[in-house]
């Protein structure tokens, strides 16, 4: 018996051998440990739809363009490209030159395992991949219908050896893109992880597993990726381009206190090893962060805000004991949350009976008057969210700070009057389904919403929660236009209001991004008109007009931009940002001390 | 030879069990599980793109065809690629199962050994103070939620607000000392919770055994307590104990411990399985369900063999 027990007890030791990996020699290395509240599933640029995926993708791959490290509002800058694109007079032809001598990392996918030079043909291949069904691209909508000949190429079987008229490598280092019609936001799409440059050899060598074997030319290369984190190592072949802080938007008043001046003239990436930990549990993340040697960056868990912050409004102030240990910055997210009405549902949206359609309009407006933004902000966003009227959030230049706030007014009495005036009676009111992913937060939001509606006389039993087990299931119901009222969030892909205005463009209706299925001829006309315009006061005026159309139609209850708070240890030189693209700042992060 | 024949025979009779379990699970996955399509199509898909993804996922094939393909995958042990990450399912399991085992086995072994030891003490002093103290402690262990235990232990042993002796999270295991650093707190949490259930169960089994004639006779002959407990009671109580331990093994091997892995940031198979359930990653789910079913059949066979080893009167027929 003792022998058997001994054998049993030593079993874990043998298993341990299987669970151990080769130990890294980190002595003398500069290691920065970052944390994220979610995890990427795929590291294939074509599938980098989330901010989590982009944290890795833009650090292991190169994009033609990027955003300046510190300049806000965001400013685009060349990355793999030599300069900003040369655009033809008619705005249809873009010529982009890329840097010479940039190389992919060494990888078994290449002959002899030596990474070769990045060429214009690689970019052409990378963009074509989005139109190959095998790639399962999540970013093809950026360029769908916009690049000349791309749809025909796809229809003909996505043969990479065949040329696309509007996407060519003119020579080894020159790319030409020809558009069907002007697309001023094109340059922004070329800064996204989706447009990262991948080598064909690696895609073919790894096949499906390319998504976990990134082979790029970015500042880092992948060492490990699993469900709890990713480890990136400095790419020794990364081009030597010293940081010009003035060019990157350095402002002593804003950035001086973070010690960022120290990195001026240094060559990124500044750390040898970058670890990104995926931790969904905020308390676990916080404990690890406060421990210091495990994670150097985090947000503050909701339940600890009052313990950590001395003040939430008008500015955020840390309590002295935390301010002593950590740097902090905060800002509004590049996006917003909003609640849409499904206009395809005849009980609340468009209806062949024009009288009923008018009544539905009154119903939607009444519900909007019932909505209490202050209460929502207080209960769910710690009173730190920024409430604004419509769909142009404060982070984009087209935001109108002087816009009427009527659409945000909480006035249940007026809501009740609107219903009465339109001829609604309690019996006639339709049953409202409020959809959401099954979670405590969603349920509480629904209960709050139901409470407000009851104040305008809506019967409790006619407001029901339609819960879904997963985001996929919820999204399926939304894309099939099955839910009457949809609570959603939108993260901007690029800092241009076009990215949010397209959410209400008729042809983008379900299963597209227009979850409200709003289809207004005037709005559609203005969208098409502005979609080809460069940024200008006239375009801003039209954008704001479109915003007003959405508000007048009472098609959405919008919106609120959440405030994000970032904390990091004082031995880290950084200016965190995870909103636009996500993680593009990580190549500039420095730590003061190397590992011993 | 007799044992091998028995094992083969038993395995063949276990095949209907495997088919039953996999069929019901697959039915649930296909008709009630999350639809992966809408997680893969991006923010602004067209109906054609949705159709393309559904086709690639095989959702447009008849159920029978899909189930037969699953059976082929189980027989060839090739479950294809994860629908989420694109990584080979076998590679994922090969990477994560050893980690989960290394994480769970210390707690599993200690939880059972200590449970048996405490149960012996409690049963021997049945009705006395030792019994009351041990059973009271067991109730505490059973009453507190595993999640609370994990968070409390993390704060007490790992965080800066507590003792700060161990890492809060992670699995940077490159040697034995690393292993001890990362596995200690999860093991303590596991043992704390498991001990309650185990001790109560084993005490009940041992108390029943203590009331038997041969034990009373041994006592009457003046057998010393140690010999009485280990030779006359524990040995005869081994069959239910083995059954309990053996039937826990498939879940320990393949399911891991979701909460431990999630809160301690350990990249084991529990976390992978949980993500697969919530996102509808069918290739991973098919592998986990199929392998668990096969393991249960294997455990049934091993269980019978162990019975014979413990009690020679048991016949393998």
mmCIF file of C-alpha atoms in Angstrom, chain A residues 358-558:
data_model
loop_
_atom_site.group_PDB
_atom_site.id
_atom_site.type_symbol
_atom_site.label_atom_id
_atom_site.label_comp_id
_atom_site.label_asym_id
_atom_site.label_seq_id
_atom_site.Cartn_x
_atom_site.Cartn_y
_atom_site.Cartn_z
ATOM 1 C CA UNK A 358 -47.000 58.003 -37.422
ATOM 2 C CA UNK A 359 -48.216 56.400 -34.231
ATOM 3 C CA UNK A 360 -45.053 54.278 -34.128
ATOM 4 C CA UNK A 361 -42.972 57.423 -34.441
ATOM 5 C CA UNK A 362 -44.775 58.935 -31.476
ATOM 6 C CA UNK A 363 -44.262 55.703 -29.550
ATOM 7 C CA UNK A 364 -40.508 55.722 -30.175
ATOM 8 C CA UNK A 365 -40.220 59.385 -29.185
ATOM 9 C CA UNK A 366 -42.261 58.733 -26.048
ATOM 10 C CA UNK A 367 -39.915 55.898 -25.082
ATOM 11 C CA UNK A 368 -36.977 58.235 -25.656
ATOM 12 C CA UNK A 369 -38.507 60.795 -23.299
ATOM 13 C CA UNK A 370 -38.913 58.032 -20.741
ATOM 14 C CA UNK A 371 -35.209 57.149 -20.978
ATOM 15 C CA UNK A 372 -33.274 58.718 -18.115
ATOM 16 C CA UNK A 373 -29.665 59.177 -19.187
ATOM 17 C CA UNK A 374 -28.575 60.600 -15.839
ATOM 18 C CA UNK A 375 -29.872 57.557 -14.047
ATOM 19 C CA UNK A 376 -28.266 55.201 -16.593
ATOM 20 C CA UNK A 377 -24.968 57.022 -16.238
ATOM 21 C CA UNK A 378 -25.153 56.914 -12.457
ATOM 22 C CA UNK A 379 -26.148 53.263 -12.086
ATOM 23 C CA UNK A 380 -24.020 51.692 -14.784
ATOM 24 C CA UNK A 381 -21.182 54.054 -15.652
ATOM 25 C CA UNK A 382 -20.310 55.510 -12.250
ATOM 26 C CA UNK A 383 -21.473 58.931 -13.403
ATOM 27 C CA UNK A 384 -18.360 59.147 -15.519
ATOM 28 C CA UNK A 385 -19.898 58.637 -18.947
ATOM 29 C CA UNK A 386 -20.379 61.523 -21.340
ATOM 30 C CA UNK A 387 -23.916 61.839 -22.651
ATOM 31 C CA UNK A 388 -24.393 63.514 -26.039
ATOM 32 C CA UNK A 389 -27.286 63.797 -28.495
ATOM 33 C CA UNK A 390 -27.138 61.511 -31.504
ATOM 34 C CA UNK A 391 -24.551 59.392 -33.212
ATOM 35 C CA UNK A 392 -21.550 61.691 -33.584
ATOM 36 C CA UNK A 393 -19.512 61.064 -30.427
ATOM 37 C CA UNK A 394 -17.267 63.680 -28.808
ATOM 38 C CA UNK A 395 -14.002 62.056 -29.931
ATOM 39 C CA UNK A 396 -14.474 62.865 -33.611
ATOM 40 C CA UNK A 397 -13.838 66.326 -35.035
ATOM 41 C CA UNK A 398 -17.383 66.565 -36.410
ATOM 42 C CA UNK A 399 -18.928 66.449 -32.926
ATOM 43 C CA UNK A 400 -21.140 69.466 -32.230
ATOM 44 C CA UNK A 401 -20.830 70.664 -28.625
ATOM 45 C CA UNK A 402 -23.616 73.200 -29.173
ATOM 46 C CA UNK A 403 -26.187 70.740 -30.507
ATOM 47 C CA UNK A 404 -29.643 70.791 -28.937
ATOM 48 C CA UNK A 405 -29.946 68.340 -26.031
ATOM 49 C CA UNK A 406 -33.678 67.896 -26.499
ATOM 50 C CA UNK A 407 -33.175 64.268 -27.542
ATOM 51 C CA UNK A 408 -31.624 63.590 -24.135
ATOM 52 C CA UNK A 409 -34.462 65.115 -22.174
ATOM 53 C CA UNK A 410 -36.033 62.894 -19.541
ATOM 54 C CA UNK A 411 -39.665 63.874 -19.359
ATOM 55 C CA UNK A 412 -42.089 61.009 -18.650
ATOM 56 C CA UNK A 413 -45.060 63.403 -18.614
ATOM 57 C CA UNK A 414 -44.274 64.539 -22.133
ATOM 58 C CA UNK A 415 -43.805 60.915 -23.172
ATOM 59 C CA UNK A 416 -47.231 60.027 -21.800
ATOM 60 C CA UNK A 417 -48.752 63.041 -23.600
ATOM 61 C CA UNK A 418 -47.177 61.985 -26.898
ATOM 62 C CA UNK A 419 -48.762 58.552 -26.572
ATOM 63 C CA UNK A 420 -52.150 60.023 -25.766
ATOM 64 C CA UNK A 421 -51.984 62.549 -28.593
ATOM 65 C CA UNK A 422 -51.055 59.842 -31.091
ATOM 66 C CA UNK A 423 -54.058 57.784 -30.053
ATOM 67 C CA UNK A 424 -52.260 54.997 -28.180
ATOM 68 C CA UNK A 425 -54.203 53.186 -25.488
ATOM 69 C CA UNK A 426 -52.800 50.619 -23.064
ATOM 70 C CA UNK A 427 -54.486 47.778 -24.922
ATOM 71 C CA UNK A 428 -53.095 48.831 -28.272
ATOM 72 C CA UNK A 429 -49.454 49.161 -27.185
ATOM 73 C CA UNK A 430 -47.274 46.419 -28.678
ATOM 74 C CA UNK A 431 -45.212 44.008 -26.607
ATOM 75 C CA UNK A 432 -41.656 45.290 -26.614
ATOM 76 C CA UNK A 433 -38.806 42.774 -26.699
ATOM 77 C CA UNK A 434 -35.585 44.173 -25.290
ATOM 78 C CA UNK A 435 -32.737 41.956 -26.396
ATOM 79 C CA UNK A 436 -29.465 41.276 -24.654
ATOM 80 C CA UNK A 437 -26.838 38.680 -23.796
ATOM 81 C CA UNK A 438 -27.732 36.855 -20.590
ATOM 82 C CA UNK A 439 -25.800 38.662 -17.881
ATOM 83 C CA UNK A 440 -26.503 40.474 -14.647
ATOM 84 C CA UNK A 441 -25.710 43.847 -16.212
ATOM 85 C CA UNK A 442 -28.023 43.292 -19.199
ATOM 86 C CA UNK A 443 -30.830 42.173 -16.954
ATOM 87 C CA UNK A 444 -30.389 45.156 -14.657
ATOM 88 C CA UNK A 445 -30.339 47.527 -17.624
ATOM 89 C CA UNK A 446 -33.567 45.983 -18.836
ATOM 90 C CA UNK A 447 -35.207 46.316 -15.408
ATOM 91 C CA UNK A 448 -34.198 49.955 -15.268
ATOM 92 C CA UNK A 449 -35.562 50.500 -18.776
ATOM 93 C CA UNK A 450 -38.826 48.760 -17.900
ATOM 94 C CA UNK A 451 -39.176 50.953 -14.810
ATOM 95 C CA UNK A 452 -38.876 54.097 -16.915
ATOM 96 C CA UNK A 453 -41.430 52.859 -19.434
ATOM 97 C CA UNK A 454 -43.921 52.078 -16.725
ATOM 98 C CA UNK A 455 -43.759 55.763 -15.795
ATOM 99 C CA UNK A 456 -45.206 56.691 -19.196
ATOM 100 C CA UNK A 457 -48.002 54.214 -18.690
ATOM 101 C CA UNK A 458 -46.546 51.189 -20.480
ATOM 102 C CA UNK A 459 -47.919 47.962 -18.990
ATOM 103 C CA UNK A 460 -45.194 45.973 -17.226
ATOM 104 C CA UNK A 461 -46.194 42.689 -18.861
ATOM 105 C CA UNK A 462 -45.729 44.193 -22.308
ATOM 106 C CA UNK A 463 -42.018 44.832 -21.815
ATOM 107 C CA UNK A 464 -40.088 41.576 -21.952
ATOM 108 C CA UNK A 465 -36.432 40.674 -21.835
ATOM 109 C CA UNK A 466 -35.206 38.478 -24.639
ATOM 110 C CA UNK A 467 -31.964 37.001 -23.336
ATOM 111 C CA UNK A 468 -29.383 35.107 -25.364
ATOM 112 C CA UNK A 469 -26.798 32.660 -24.077
ATOM 113 C CA UNK A 470 -23.926 34.051 -26.118
ATOM 114 C CA UNK A 471 -23.039 37.134 -28.107
ATOM 115 C CA UNK A 472 -23.193 34.989 -31.252
ATOM 116 C CA UNK A 473 -26.816 34.075 -30.592
ATOM 117 C CA UNK A 474 -27.732 37.651 -29.738
ATOM 118 C CA UNK A 475 -25.980 38.889 -32.849
ATOM 119 C CA UNK A 476 -27.827 36.327 -34.955
ATOM 120 C CA UNK A 477 -31.178 37.630 -33.654
ATOM 121 C CA UNK A 478 -30.067 41.210 -34.333
ATOM 122 C CA UNK A 479 -28.815 40.403 -37.812
ATOM 123 C CA UNK A 480 -32.098 38.672 -38.570
ATOM 124 C CA UNK A 481 -33.962 41.773 -37.288
ATOM 125 C CA UNK A 482 -35.883 39.731 -34.725
ATOM 126 C CA UNK A 483 -35.570 42.065 -31.740
ATOM 127 C CA UNK A 484 -37.584 45.265 -31.334
ATOM 128 C CA UNK A 485 -35.173 47.156 -29.095
ATOM 129 C CA UNK A 486 -31.454 46.533 -29.267
ATOM 130 C CA UNK A 487 -28.858 47.860 -26.830
ATOM 131 C CA UNK A 488 -25.507 48.075 -28.594
ATOM 132 C CA UNK A 489 -22.045 49.575 -28.374
ATOM 133 C CA UNK A 490 -19.897 50.728 -31.260
ATOM 134 C CA UNK A 491 -16.145 51.168 -31.214
ATOM 135 C CA UNK A 492 -14.869 53.494 -33.896
ATOM 136 C CA UNK A 493 -12.588 51.918 -36.432
ATOM 137 C CA UNK A 494 -11.176 55.303 -37.345
ATOM 138 C CA UNK A 495 -11.641 58.864 -36.075
ATOM 139 C CA UNK A 496 -14.171 60.035 -38.666
ATOM 140 C CA UNK A 497 -17.935 60.330 -38.037
ATOM 141 C CA UNK A 498 -18.548 58.453 -41.296
ATOM 142 C CA UNK A 499 -17.769 55.328 -39.282
ATOM 143 C CA UNK A 500 -20.809 55.927 -37.050
ATOM 144 C CA UNK A 501 -23.070 57.499 -39.674
ATOM 145 C CA UNK A 502 -22.860 54.310 -41.748
ATOM 146 C CA UNK A 503 -24.674 52.602 -38.858
ATOM 147 C CA UNK A 504 -27.919 54.197 -40.092
ATOM 148 C CA UNK A 505 -27.352 54.018 -43.849
ATOM 149 C CA UNK A 506 -30.255 52.124 -45.434
ATOM 150 C CA UNK A 507 -28.308 49.667 -47.620
ATOM 151 C CA UNK A 508 -26.339 48.617 -44.516
ATOM 152 C CA UNK A 509 -29.526 47.199 -42.954
ATOM 153 C CA UNK A 510 -29.535 43.744 -41.356
ATOM 154 C CA UNK A 511 -27.500 41.640 -41.596
ATOM 155 C CA UNK A 512 -25.251 44.685 -42.098
ATOM 156 C CA UNK A 513 -24.179 47.149 -39.442
ATOM 157 C CA UNK A 514 -27.439 49.164 -39.528
ATOM 158 C CA UNK A 515 -29.125 47.222 -36.714
ATOM 159 C CA UNK A 516 -31.927 49.784 -36.553
ATOM 160 C CA UNK A 517 -32.718 49.109 -40.222
ATOM 161 C CA UNK A 518 -33.252 52.823 -40.634
ATOM 162 C CA UNK A 519 -33.861 53.609 -44.293
ATOM 163 C CA UNK A 520 -34.521 57.287 -44.879
ATOM 164 C CA UNK A 521 -34.120 58.534 -48.483
ATOM 165 C CA UNK A 522 -32.794 61.930 -47.452
ATOM 166 C CA UNK A 523 -30.350 60.421 -44.972
ATOM 167 C CA UNK A 524 -29.176 57.883 -47.548
ATOM 168 C CA UNK A 525 -28.705 60.632 -50.127
ATOM 169 C CA UNK A 526 -26.638 62.728 -47.726
ATOM 170 C CA UNK A 527 -24.581 59.712 -46.689
ATOM 171 C CA UNK A 528 -23.755 58.936 -50.314
ATOM 172 C CA UNK A 529 -22.935 62.585 -50.928
ATOM 173 C CA UNK A 530 -20.615 62.892 -47.916
ATOM 174 C CA UNK A 531 -19.024 59.486 -48.381
ATOM 175 C CA UNK A 532 -16.950 60.842 -51.251
ATOM 176 C CA UNK A 533 -16.131 64.213 -49.646
ATOM 177 C CA UNK A 534 -12.869 65.103 -47.984
ATOM 178 C CA UNK A 535 -13.007 66.584 -44.491
ATOM 179 C CA UNK A 536 -14.341 70.143 -44.740
ATOM 180 C CA UNK A 537 -16.757 72.510 -42.961
ATOM 181 C CA UNK A 538 -19.391 71.624 -45.560
ATOM 182 C CA UNK A 539 -19.017 67.905 -44.869
ATOM 183 C CA UNK A 540 -19.250 68.569 -41.134
ATOM 184 C CA UNK A 541 -22.439 70.555 -41.701
ATOM 185 C CA UNK A 542 -23.954 67.669 -43.654
ATOM 186 C CA UNK A 543 -22.834 65.129 -41.058
ATOM 187 C CA UNK A 544 -24.615 67.142 -38.383
ATOM 188 C CA UNK A 545 -27.709 67.378 -40.571
ATOM 189 C CA UNK A 546 -27.726 63.579 -40.833
ATOM 190 C CA UNK A 547 -27.381 63.341 -37.079
ATOM 191 C CA UNK A 548 -30.469 65.518 -36.737
ATOM 192 C CA UNK A 549 -32.441 63.327 -39.150
ATOM 193 C CA UNK A 550 -31.726 60.296 -36.974
ATOM 194 C CA UNK A 551 -32.769 62.229 -33.867
ATOM 195 C CA UNK A 552 -35.949 63.562 -35.445
ATOM 196 C CA UNK A 553 -36.952 60.066 -36.528
ATOM 197 C CA UNK A 554 -36.524 58.861 -32.913
ATOM 198 C CA UNK A 555 -34.815 55.779 -34.308
ATOM 199 C CA UNK A 556 -32.238 55.523 -31.544
ATOM 200 C CA UNK A 557 -31.758 56.569 -27.959
ATOM 201 C CA UNK A 558 -28.197 57.827 -28.074
#
